[in-house]
mmCIF file of C-alpha atoms and ligand atoms in Angstrom:
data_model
loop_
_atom_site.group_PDB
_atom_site.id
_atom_site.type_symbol
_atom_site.label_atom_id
_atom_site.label_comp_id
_atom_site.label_asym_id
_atom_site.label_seq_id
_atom_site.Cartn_x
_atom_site.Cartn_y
_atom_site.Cartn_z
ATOM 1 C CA UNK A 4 14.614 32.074 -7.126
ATOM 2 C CA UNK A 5 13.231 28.181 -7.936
ATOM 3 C CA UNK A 6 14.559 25.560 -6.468
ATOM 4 C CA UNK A 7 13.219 22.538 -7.387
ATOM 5 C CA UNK A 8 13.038 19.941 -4.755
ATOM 6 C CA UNK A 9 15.237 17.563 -5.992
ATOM 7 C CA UNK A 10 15.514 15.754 -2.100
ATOM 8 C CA UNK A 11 12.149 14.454 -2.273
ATOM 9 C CA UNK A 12 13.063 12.583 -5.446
ATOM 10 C CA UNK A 13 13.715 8.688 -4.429
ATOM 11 C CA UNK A 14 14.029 5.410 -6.513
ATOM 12 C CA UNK A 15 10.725 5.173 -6.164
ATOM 13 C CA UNK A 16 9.320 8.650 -7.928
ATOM 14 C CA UNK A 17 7.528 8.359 -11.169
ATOM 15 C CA UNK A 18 8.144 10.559 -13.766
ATOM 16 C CA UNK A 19 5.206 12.860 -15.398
ATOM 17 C CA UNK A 20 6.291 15.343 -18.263
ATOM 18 C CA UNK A 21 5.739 17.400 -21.251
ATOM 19 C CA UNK A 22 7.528 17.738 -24.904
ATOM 20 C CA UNK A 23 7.451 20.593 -26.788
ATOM 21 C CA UNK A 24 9.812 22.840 -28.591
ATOM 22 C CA UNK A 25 10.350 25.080 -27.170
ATOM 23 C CA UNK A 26 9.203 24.234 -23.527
ATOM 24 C CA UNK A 27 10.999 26.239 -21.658
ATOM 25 C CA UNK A 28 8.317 29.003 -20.956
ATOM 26 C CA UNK A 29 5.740 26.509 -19.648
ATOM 27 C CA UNK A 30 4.263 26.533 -16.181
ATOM 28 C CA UNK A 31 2.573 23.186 -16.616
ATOM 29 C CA UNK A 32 5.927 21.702 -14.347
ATOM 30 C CA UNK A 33 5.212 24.260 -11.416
ATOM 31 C CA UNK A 34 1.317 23.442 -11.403
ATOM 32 C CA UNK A 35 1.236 19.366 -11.459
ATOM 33 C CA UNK A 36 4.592 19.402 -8.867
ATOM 34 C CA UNK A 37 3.066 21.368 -6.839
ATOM 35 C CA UNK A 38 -0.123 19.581 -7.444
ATOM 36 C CA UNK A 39 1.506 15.982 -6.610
ATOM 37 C CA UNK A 40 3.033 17.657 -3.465
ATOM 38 C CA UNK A 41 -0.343 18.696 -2.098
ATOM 39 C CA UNK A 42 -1.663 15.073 -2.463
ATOM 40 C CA UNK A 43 1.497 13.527 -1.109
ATOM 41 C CA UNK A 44 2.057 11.660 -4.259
ATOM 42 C CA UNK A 45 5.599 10.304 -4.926
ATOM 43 C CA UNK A 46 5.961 11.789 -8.750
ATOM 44 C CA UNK A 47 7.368 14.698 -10.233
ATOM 45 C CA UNK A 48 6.968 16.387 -13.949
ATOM 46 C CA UNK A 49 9.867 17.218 -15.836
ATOM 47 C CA UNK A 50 9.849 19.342 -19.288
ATOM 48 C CA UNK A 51 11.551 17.799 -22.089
ATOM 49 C CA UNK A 52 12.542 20.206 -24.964
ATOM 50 C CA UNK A 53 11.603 17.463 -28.457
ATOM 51 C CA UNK A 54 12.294 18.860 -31.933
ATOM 52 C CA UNK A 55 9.972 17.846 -34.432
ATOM 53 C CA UNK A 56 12.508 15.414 -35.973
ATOM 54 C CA UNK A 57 12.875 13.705 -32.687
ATOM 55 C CA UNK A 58 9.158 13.129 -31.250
ATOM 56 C CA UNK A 59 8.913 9.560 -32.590
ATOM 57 C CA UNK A 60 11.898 8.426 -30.827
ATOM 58 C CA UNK A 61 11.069 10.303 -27.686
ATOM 59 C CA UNK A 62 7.473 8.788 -27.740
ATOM 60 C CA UNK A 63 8.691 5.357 -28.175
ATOM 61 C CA UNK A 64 11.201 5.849 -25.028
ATOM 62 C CA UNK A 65 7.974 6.953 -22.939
ATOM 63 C CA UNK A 66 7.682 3.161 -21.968
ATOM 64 C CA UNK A 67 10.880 1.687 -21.528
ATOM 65 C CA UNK A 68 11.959 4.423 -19.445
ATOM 66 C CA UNK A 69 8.711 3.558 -17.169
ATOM 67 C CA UNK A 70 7.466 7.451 -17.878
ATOM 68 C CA UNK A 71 3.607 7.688 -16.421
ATOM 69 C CA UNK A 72 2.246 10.199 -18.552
ATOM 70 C CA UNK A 73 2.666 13.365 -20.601
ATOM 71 C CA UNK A 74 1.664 16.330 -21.649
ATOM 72 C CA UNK A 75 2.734 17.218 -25.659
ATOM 73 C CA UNK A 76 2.561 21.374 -26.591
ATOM 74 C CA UNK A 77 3.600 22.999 -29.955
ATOM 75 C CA UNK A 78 4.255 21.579 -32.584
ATOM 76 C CA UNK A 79 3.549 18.183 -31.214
ATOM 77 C CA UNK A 80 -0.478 17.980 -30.923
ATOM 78 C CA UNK A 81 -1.442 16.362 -34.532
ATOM 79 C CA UNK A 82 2.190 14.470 -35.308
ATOM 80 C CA UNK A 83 2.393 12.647 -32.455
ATOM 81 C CA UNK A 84 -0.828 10.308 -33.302
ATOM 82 C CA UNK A 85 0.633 7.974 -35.125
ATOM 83 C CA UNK A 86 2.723 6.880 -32.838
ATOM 84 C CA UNK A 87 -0.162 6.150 -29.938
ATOM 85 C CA UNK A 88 -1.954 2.978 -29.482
ATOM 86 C CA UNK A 89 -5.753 4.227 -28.926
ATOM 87 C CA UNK A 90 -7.213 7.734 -28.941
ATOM 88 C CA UNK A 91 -9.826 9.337 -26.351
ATOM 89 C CA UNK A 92 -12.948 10.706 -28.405
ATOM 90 C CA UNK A 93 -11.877 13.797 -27.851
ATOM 91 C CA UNK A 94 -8.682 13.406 -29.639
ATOM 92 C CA UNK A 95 -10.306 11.233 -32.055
ATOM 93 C CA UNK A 96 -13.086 13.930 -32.671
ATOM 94 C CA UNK A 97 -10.111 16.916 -32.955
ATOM 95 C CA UNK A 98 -7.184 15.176 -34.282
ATOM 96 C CA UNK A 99 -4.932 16.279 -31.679
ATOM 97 C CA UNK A 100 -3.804 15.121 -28.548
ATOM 98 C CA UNK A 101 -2.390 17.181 -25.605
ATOM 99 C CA UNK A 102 -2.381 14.104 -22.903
ATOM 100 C CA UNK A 103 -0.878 10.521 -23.163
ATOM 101 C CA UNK A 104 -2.006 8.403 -20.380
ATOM 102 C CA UNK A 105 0.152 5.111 -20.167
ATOM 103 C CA UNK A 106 -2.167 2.186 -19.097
ATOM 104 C CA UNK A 107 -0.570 -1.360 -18.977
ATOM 105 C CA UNK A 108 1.979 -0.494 -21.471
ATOM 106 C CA UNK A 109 -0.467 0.921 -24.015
ATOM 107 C CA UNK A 110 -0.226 4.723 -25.246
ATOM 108 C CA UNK A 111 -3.748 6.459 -24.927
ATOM 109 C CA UNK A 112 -3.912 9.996 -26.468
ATOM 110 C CA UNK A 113 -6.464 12.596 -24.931
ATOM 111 C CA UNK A 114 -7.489 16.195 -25.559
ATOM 112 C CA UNK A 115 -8.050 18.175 -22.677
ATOM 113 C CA UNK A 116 -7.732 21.601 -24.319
ATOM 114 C CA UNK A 117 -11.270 22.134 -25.152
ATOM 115 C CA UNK A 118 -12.801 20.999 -21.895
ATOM 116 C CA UNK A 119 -10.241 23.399 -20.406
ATOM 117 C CA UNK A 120 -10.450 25.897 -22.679
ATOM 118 C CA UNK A 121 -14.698 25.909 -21.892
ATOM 119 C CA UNK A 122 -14.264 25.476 -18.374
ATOM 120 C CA UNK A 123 -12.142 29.101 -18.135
ATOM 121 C CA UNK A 124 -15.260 30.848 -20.155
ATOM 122 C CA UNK A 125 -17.557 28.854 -17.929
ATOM 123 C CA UNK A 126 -15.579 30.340 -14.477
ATOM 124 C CA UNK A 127 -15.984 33.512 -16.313
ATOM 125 C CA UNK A 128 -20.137 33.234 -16.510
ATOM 126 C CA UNK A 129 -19.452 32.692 -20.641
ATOM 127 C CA UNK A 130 -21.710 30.303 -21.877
ATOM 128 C CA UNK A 131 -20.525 29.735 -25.913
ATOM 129 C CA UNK A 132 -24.145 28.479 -26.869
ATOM 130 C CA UNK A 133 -25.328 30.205 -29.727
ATOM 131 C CA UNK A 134 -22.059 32.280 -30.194
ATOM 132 C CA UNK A 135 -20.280 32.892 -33.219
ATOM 133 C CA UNK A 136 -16.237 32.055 -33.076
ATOM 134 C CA UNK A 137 -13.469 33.739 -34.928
ATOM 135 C CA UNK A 138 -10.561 31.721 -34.028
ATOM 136 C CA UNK A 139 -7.521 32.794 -35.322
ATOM 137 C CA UNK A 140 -5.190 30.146 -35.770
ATOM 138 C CA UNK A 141 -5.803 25.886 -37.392
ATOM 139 C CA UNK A 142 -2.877 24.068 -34.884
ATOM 140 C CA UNK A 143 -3.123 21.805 -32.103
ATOM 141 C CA UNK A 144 -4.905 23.792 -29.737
ATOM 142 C CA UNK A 145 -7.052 25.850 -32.161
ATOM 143 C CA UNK A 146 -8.480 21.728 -32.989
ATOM 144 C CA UNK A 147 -9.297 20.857 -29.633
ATOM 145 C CA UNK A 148 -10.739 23.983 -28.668
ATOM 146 C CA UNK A 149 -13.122 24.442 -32.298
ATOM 147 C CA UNK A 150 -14.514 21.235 -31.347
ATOM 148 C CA UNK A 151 -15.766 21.397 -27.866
ATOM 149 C CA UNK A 152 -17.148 24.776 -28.609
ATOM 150 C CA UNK A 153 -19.176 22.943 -31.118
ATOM 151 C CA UNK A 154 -20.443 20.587 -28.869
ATOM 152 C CA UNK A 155 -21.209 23.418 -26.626
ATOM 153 C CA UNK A 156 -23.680 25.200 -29.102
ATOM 154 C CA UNK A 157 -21.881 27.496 -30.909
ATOM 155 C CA UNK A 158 -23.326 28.435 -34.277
ATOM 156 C CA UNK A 159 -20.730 29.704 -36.399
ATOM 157 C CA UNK A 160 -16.989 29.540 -36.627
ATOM 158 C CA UNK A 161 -14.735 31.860 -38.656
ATOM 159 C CA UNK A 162 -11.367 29.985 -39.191
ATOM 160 C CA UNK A 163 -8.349 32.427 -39.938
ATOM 161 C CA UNK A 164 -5.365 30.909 -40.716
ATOM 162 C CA UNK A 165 -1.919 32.096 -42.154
ATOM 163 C CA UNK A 166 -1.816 28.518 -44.033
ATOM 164 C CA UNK A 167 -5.290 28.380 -45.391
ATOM 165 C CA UNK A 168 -5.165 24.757 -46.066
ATOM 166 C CA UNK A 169 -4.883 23.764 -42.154
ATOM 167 C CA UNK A 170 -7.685 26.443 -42.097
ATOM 168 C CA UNK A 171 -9.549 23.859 -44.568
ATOM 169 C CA UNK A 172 -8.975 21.128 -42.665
ATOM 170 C CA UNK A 173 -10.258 22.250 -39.730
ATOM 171 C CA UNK A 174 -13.004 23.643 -41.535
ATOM 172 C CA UNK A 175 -13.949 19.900 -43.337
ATOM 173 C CA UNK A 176 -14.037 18.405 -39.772
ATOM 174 C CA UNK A 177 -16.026 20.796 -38.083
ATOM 175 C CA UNK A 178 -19.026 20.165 -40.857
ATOM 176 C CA UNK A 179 -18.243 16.311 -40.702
ATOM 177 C CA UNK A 180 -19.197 16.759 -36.702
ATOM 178 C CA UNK A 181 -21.884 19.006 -36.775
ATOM 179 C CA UNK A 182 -23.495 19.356 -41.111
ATOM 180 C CA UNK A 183 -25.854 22.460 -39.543
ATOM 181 C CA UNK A 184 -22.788 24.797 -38.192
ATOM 182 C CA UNK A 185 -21.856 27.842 -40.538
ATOM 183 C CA UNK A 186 -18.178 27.781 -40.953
ATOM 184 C CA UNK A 187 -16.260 30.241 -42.934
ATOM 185 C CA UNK A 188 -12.386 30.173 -43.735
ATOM 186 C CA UNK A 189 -10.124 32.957 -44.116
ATOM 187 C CA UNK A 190 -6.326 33.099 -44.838
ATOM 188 C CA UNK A 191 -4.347 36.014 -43.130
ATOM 189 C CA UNK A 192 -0.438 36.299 -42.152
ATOM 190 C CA UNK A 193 -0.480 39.362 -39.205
ATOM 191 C CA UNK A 194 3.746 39.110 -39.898
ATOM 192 C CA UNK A 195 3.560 40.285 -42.958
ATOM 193 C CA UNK A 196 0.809 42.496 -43.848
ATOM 194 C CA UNK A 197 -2.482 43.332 -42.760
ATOM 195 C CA UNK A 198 -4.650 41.923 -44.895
ATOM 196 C CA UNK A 199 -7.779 44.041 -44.100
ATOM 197 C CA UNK A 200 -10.606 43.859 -47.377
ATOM 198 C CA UNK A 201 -10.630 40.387 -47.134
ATOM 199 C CA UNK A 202 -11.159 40.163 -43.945
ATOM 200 C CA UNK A 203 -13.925 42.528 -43.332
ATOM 201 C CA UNK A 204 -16.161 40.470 -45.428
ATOM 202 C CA UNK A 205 -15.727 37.640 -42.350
ATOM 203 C CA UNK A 206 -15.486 39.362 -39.278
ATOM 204 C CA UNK A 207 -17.610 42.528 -39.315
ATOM 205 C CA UNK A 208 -19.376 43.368 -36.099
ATOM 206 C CA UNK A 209 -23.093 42.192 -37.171
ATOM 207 C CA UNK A 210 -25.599 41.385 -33.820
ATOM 208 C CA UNK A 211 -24.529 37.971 -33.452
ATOM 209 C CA UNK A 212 -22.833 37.661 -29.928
ATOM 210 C CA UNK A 213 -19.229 36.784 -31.079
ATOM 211 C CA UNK A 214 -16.012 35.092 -29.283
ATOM 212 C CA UNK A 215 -12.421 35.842 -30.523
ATOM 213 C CA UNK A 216 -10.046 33.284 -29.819
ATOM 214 C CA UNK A 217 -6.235 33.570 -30.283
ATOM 215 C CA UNK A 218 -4.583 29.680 -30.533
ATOM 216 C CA UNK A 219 -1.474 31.522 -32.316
ATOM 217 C CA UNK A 220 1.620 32.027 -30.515
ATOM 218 C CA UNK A 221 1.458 35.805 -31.825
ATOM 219 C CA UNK A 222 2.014 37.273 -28.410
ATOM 220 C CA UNK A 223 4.351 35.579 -26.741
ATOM 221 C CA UNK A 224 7.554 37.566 -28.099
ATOM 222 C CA UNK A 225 8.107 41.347 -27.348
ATOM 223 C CA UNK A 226 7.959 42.514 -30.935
ATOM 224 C CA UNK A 227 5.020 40.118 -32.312
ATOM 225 C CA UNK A 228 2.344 41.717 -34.456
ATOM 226 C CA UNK A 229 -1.012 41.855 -33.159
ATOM 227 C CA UNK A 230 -2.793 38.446 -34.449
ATOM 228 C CA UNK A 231 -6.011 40.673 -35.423
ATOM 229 C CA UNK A 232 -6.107 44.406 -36.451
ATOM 230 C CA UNK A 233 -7.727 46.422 -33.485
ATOM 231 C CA UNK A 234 -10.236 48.517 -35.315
ATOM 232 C CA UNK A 235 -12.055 45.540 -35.986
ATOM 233 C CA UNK A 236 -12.762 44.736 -32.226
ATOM 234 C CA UNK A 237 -15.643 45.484 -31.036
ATOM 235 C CA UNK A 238 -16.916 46.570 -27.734
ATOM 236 C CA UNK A 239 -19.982 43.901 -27.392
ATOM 237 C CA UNK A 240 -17.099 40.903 -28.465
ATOM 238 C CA UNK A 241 -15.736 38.596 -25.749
ATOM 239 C CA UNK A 242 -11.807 38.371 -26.571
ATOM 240 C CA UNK A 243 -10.072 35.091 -25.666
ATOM 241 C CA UNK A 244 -6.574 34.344 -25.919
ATOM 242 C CA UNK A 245 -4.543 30.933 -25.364
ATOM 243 C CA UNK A 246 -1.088 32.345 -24.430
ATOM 244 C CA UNK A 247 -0.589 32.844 -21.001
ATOM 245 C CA UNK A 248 2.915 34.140 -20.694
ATOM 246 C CA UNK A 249 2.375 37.585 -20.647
ATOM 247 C CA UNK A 250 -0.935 36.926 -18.883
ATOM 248 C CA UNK A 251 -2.400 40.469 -20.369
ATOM 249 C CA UNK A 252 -1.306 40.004 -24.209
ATOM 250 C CA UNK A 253 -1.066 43.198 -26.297
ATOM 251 C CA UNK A 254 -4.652 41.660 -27.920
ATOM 252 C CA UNK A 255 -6.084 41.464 -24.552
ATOM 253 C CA UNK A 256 -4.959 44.833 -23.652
ATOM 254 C CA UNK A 257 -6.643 46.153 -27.358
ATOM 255 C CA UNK A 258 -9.922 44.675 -26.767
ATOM 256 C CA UNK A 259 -9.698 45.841 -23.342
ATOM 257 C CA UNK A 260 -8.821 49.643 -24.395
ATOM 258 C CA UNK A 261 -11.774 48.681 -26.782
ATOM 259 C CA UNK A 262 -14.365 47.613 -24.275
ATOM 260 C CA UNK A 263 -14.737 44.235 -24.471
ATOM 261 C CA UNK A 264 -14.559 41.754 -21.963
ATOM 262 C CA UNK A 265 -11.317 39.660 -22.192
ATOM 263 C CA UNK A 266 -10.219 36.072 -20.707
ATOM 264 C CA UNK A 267 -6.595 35.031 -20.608
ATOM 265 C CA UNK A 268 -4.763 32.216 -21.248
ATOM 266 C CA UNK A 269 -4.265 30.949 -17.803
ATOM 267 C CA UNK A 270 -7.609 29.730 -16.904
ATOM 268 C CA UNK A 271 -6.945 27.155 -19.864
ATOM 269 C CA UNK A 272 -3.956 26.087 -18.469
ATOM 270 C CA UNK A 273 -5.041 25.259 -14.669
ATOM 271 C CA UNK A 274 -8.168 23.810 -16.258
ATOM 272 C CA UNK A 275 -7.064 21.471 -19.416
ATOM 273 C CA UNK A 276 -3.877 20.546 -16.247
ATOM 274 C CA UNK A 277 -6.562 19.840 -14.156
ATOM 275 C CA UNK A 278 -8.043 17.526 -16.380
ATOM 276 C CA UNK A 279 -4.472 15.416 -17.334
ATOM 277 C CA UNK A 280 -4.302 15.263 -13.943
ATOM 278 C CA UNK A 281 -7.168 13.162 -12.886
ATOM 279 C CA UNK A 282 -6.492 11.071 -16.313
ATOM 280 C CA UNK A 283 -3.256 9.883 -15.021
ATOM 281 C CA UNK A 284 -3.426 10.257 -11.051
ATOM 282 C CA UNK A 285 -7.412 8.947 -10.941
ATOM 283 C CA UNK A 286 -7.187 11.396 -8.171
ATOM 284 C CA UNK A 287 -9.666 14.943 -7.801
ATOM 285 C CA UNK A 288 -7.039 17.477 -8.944
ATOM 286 C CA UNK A 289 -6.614 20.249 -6.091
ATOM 287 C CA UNK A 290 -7.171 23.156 -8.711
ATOM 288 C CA UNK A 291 -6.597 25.504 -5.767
ATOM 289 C CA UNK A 292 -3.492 24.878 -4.877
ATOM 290 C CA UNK A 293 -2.713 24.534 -8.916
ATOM 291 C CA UNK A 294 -4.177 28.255 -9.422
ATOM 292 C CA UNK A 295 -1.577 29.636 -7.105
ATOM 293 C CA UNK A 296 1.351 27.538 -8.613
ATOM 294 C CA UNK A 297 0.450 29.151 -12.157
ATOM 295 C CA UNK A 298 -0.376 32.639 -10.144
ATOM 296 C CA UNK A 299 3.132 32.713 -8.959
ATOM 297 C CA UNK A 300 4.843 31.209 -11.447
ATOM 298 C CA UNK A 301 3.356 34.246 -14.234
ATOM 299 C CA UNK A 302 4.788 36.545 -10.955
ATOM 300 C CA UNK A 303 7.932 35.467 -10.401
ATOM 301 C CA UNK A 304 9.449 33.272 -13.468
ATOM 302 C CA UNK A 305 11.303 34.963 -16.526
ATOM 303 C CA UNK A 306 9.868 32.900 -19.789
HETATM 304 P P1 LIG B 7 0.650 24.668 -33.286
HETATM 305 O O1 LIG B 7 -0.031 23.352 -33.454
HETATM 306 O O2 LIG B 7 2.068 24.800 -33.673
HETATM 307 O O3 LIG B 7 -0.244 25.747 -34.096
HETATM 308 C C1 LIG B 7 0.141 27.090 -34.148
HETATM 309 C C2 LIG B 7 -0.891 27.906 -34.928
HETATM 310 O O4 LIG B 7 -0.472 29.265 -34.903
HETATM 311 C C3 LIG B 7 -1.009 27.517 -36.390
HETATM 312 O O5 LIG B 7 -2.303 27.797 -36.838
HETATM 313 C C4 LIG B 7 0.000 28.450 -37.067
HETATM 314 O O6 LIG B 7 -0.305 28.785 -38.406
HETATM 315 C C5 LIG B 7 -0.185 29.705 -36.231
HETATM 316 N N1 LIG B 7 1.044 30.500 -36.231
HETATM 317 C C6 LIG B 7 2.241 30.145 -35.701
HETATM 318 N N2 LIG B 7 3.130 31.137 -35.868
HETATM 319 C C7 LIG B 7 2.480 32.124 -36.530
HETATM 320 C C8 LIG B 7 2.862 33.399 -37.008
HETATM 321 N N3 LIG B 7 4.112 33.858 -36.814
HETATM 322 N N4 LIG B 7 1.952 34.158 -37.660
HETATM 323 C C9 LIG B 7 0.684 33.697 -37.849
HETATM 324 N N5 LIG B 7 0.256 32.479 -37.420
HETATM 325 C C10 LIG B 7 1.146 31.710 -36.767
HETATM 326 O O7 LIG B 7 0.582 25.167 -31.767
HETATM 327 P P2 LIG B 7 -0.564 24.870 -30.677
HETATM 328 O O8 LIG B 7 -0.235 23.653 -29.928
HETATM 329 O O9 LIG B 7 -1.872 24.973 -31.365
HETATM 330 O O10 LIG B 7 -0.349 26.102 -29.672
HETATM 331 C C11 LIG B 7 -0.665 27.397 -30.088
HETATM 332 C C12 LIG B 7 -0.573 28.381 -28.931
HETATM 333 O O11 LIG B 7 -1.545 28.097 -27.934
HETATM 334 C C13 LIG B 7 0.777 28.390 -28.225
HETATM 335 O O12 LIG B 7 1.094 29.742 -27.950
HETATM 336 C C14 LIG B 7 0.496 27.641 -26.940
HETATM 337 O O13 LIG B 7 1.363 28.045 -25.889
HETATM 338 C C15 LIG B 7 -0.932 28.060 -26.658
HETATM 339 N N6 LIG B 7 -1.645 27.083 -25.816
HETATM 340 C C16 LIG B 7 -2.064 27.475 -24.576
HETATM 341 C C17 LIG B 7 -2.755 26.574 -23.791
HETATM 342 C C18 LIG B 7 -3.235 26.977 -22.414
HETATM 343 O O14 LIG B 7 -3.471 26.085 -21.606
HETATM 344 N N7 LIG B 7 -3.437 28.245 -22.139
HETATM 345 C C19 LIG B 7 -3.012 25.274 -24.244
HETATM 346 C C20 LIG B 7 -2.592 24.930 -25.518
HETATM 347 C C21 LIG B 7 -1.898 25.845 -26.302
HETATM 348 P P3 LIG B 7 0.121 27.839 -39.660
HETATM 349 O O15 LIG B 7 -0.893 26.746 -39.720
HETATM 350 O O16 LIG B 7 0.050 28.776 -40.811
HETATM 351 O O17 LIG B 7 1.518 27.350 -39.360
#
């Protein structure tokens, strides 16, 4: 069973986090403690469960309470901007923010999904130049993640979305970036029906090497709906998906019944960590000891 190491907290530890809501299932706690441990660093990182209706309050404590940094998941990505002082290009360029990085009592927001995201396909010898994306979902992470692929070369994105506006949006920013990409929008709600003719127009097989990414939380929950009907995988397709908790999601296991080559959710999460953690510690993050943390935290914790 955990036991956190609540001895080797002092007067002196700082205090590292993460909102979200729900937060409970998240592993980013067991990676950075264990993280700070290995460098002999006098922190810790708590989660902090924030409803929407809450975040602005919560942010605005981050300083008074003499919090270091955070990390924000779902919903928080896009709302909490507002309510920071100066955004990272990254978050400026995607409109979201995972990271806030306290520096002399000013709020900083970064993105290190995308990077993070990248660096898991890049571990994985996937180079996204000259790919063509279907991402399935327009949140938080689906933001960060569109745009550094951009950067990276892809040529095409295919946004599906069960709220085709934030499909839109996404959409209007990607062109604003980058006028040459081909983007595409598509609305589809897997919960309630399969909406298949429409979607075939978007996502048929073709030549073009293509990446599937999942940024939904379809997945996460026993009983979910696949976030993509299977018959449309293909065996040539490289199938991504953000959760991590189950590590081999029912739309990794499809593709991977299907043939194609599939990357989970948990190289993200050591590498976008990774990332936070040199923006707040200024210290090389000791991603070894961080891939073992999430390794055995996947093993051994019930979400
Ligand atoms: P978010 O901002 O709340 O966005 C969620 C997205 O999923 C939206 O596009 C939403 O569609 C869609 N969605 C939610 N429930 C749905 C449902 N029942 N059916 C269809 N679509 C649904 O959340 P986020 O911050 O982007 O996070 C999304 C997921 O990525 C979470 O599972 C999170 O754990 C995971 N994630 C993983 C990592 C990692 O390091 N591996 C990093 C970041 C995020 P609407 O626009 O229609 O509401």
């Amino acid at each position: 069973m955990f036991m956190p190491k609540l001895l080797s907290i002092t007067g002196k530890t700082k205090v590292f986090g993460i909102f979200g809501d729900p937060v409970s299932h998240s592993l980013s706690p067991l990676m950075h403690n264990a993280a700070f441990e290995a460098l002999h660093l006098p922190y810790c990182y708590l989660p902090f469960e924030v409803a929407p209706p809450g975040l602005e309050r919560a942010i605005r404590a981050i300083i008074p309470l003499g919090i270091k940094g955070l990390n924000l998941t779902a919903p928080h990505k896009e709302a909490v901007i507002p309510f920071l002082d100066r955004l990272s290009r990254e978050a400026q360029k995607s409109g979201a923010v995972n990271t806030i990085e306290v520096a002399h009592d000013l709020l900083i927001g970064h993105n290190t999904d995308g990077r993070g995201f990248v660096a898991s396909l890049m571990e994985m010898n996937i180079d996204p130049e000259g790919y063509r994306v279907i991402l399935l979902g327009a949140g938080g992470a689906a933001r960060g993640v569109a745009i550094e692929l951009v950067e990276k070369g892809a040529e095409e994105m295919v946004l599906i979305n069960r709220n085709l506006q934030r499909a839109r949006n996404l959409a209007d920013r990607l062109i604003s970036l980058s006028p040459r990409l081909k983007v595409s929008f598509l609305e589809a709600d897997f919960e309630r029906s399969h909406l298949h003719s429409p979607l075939s127009a978007g996502v048929e097989a073709g030549n073009q090497t293509t990446l599937l990414i999942n940024t939904t939380p379809l997945g996460m929950k026993e009983n979910d709906p696949l976030p993509f009907p299977p018959q449309f995988l293909d065996p040539s397709w490289v199938v991504a998906d953000l959760i991590y908790r189950p590590q081999e999601t029912p739309l990794l296991l499809a593709a991977q019944k299907r043939g194609a080559k599939i990357v989970s959710g948990t190289g993200m999460l050591l590498h976008q960590g990774a990332l936070a953690f040199e923006i707040w510690t200024k210290e090389k993050a000791p991603i070894e000891v961080m891939r073992a943390a999430v390794q055995k935290g996947i093993s051994t914790h019930q979400p």
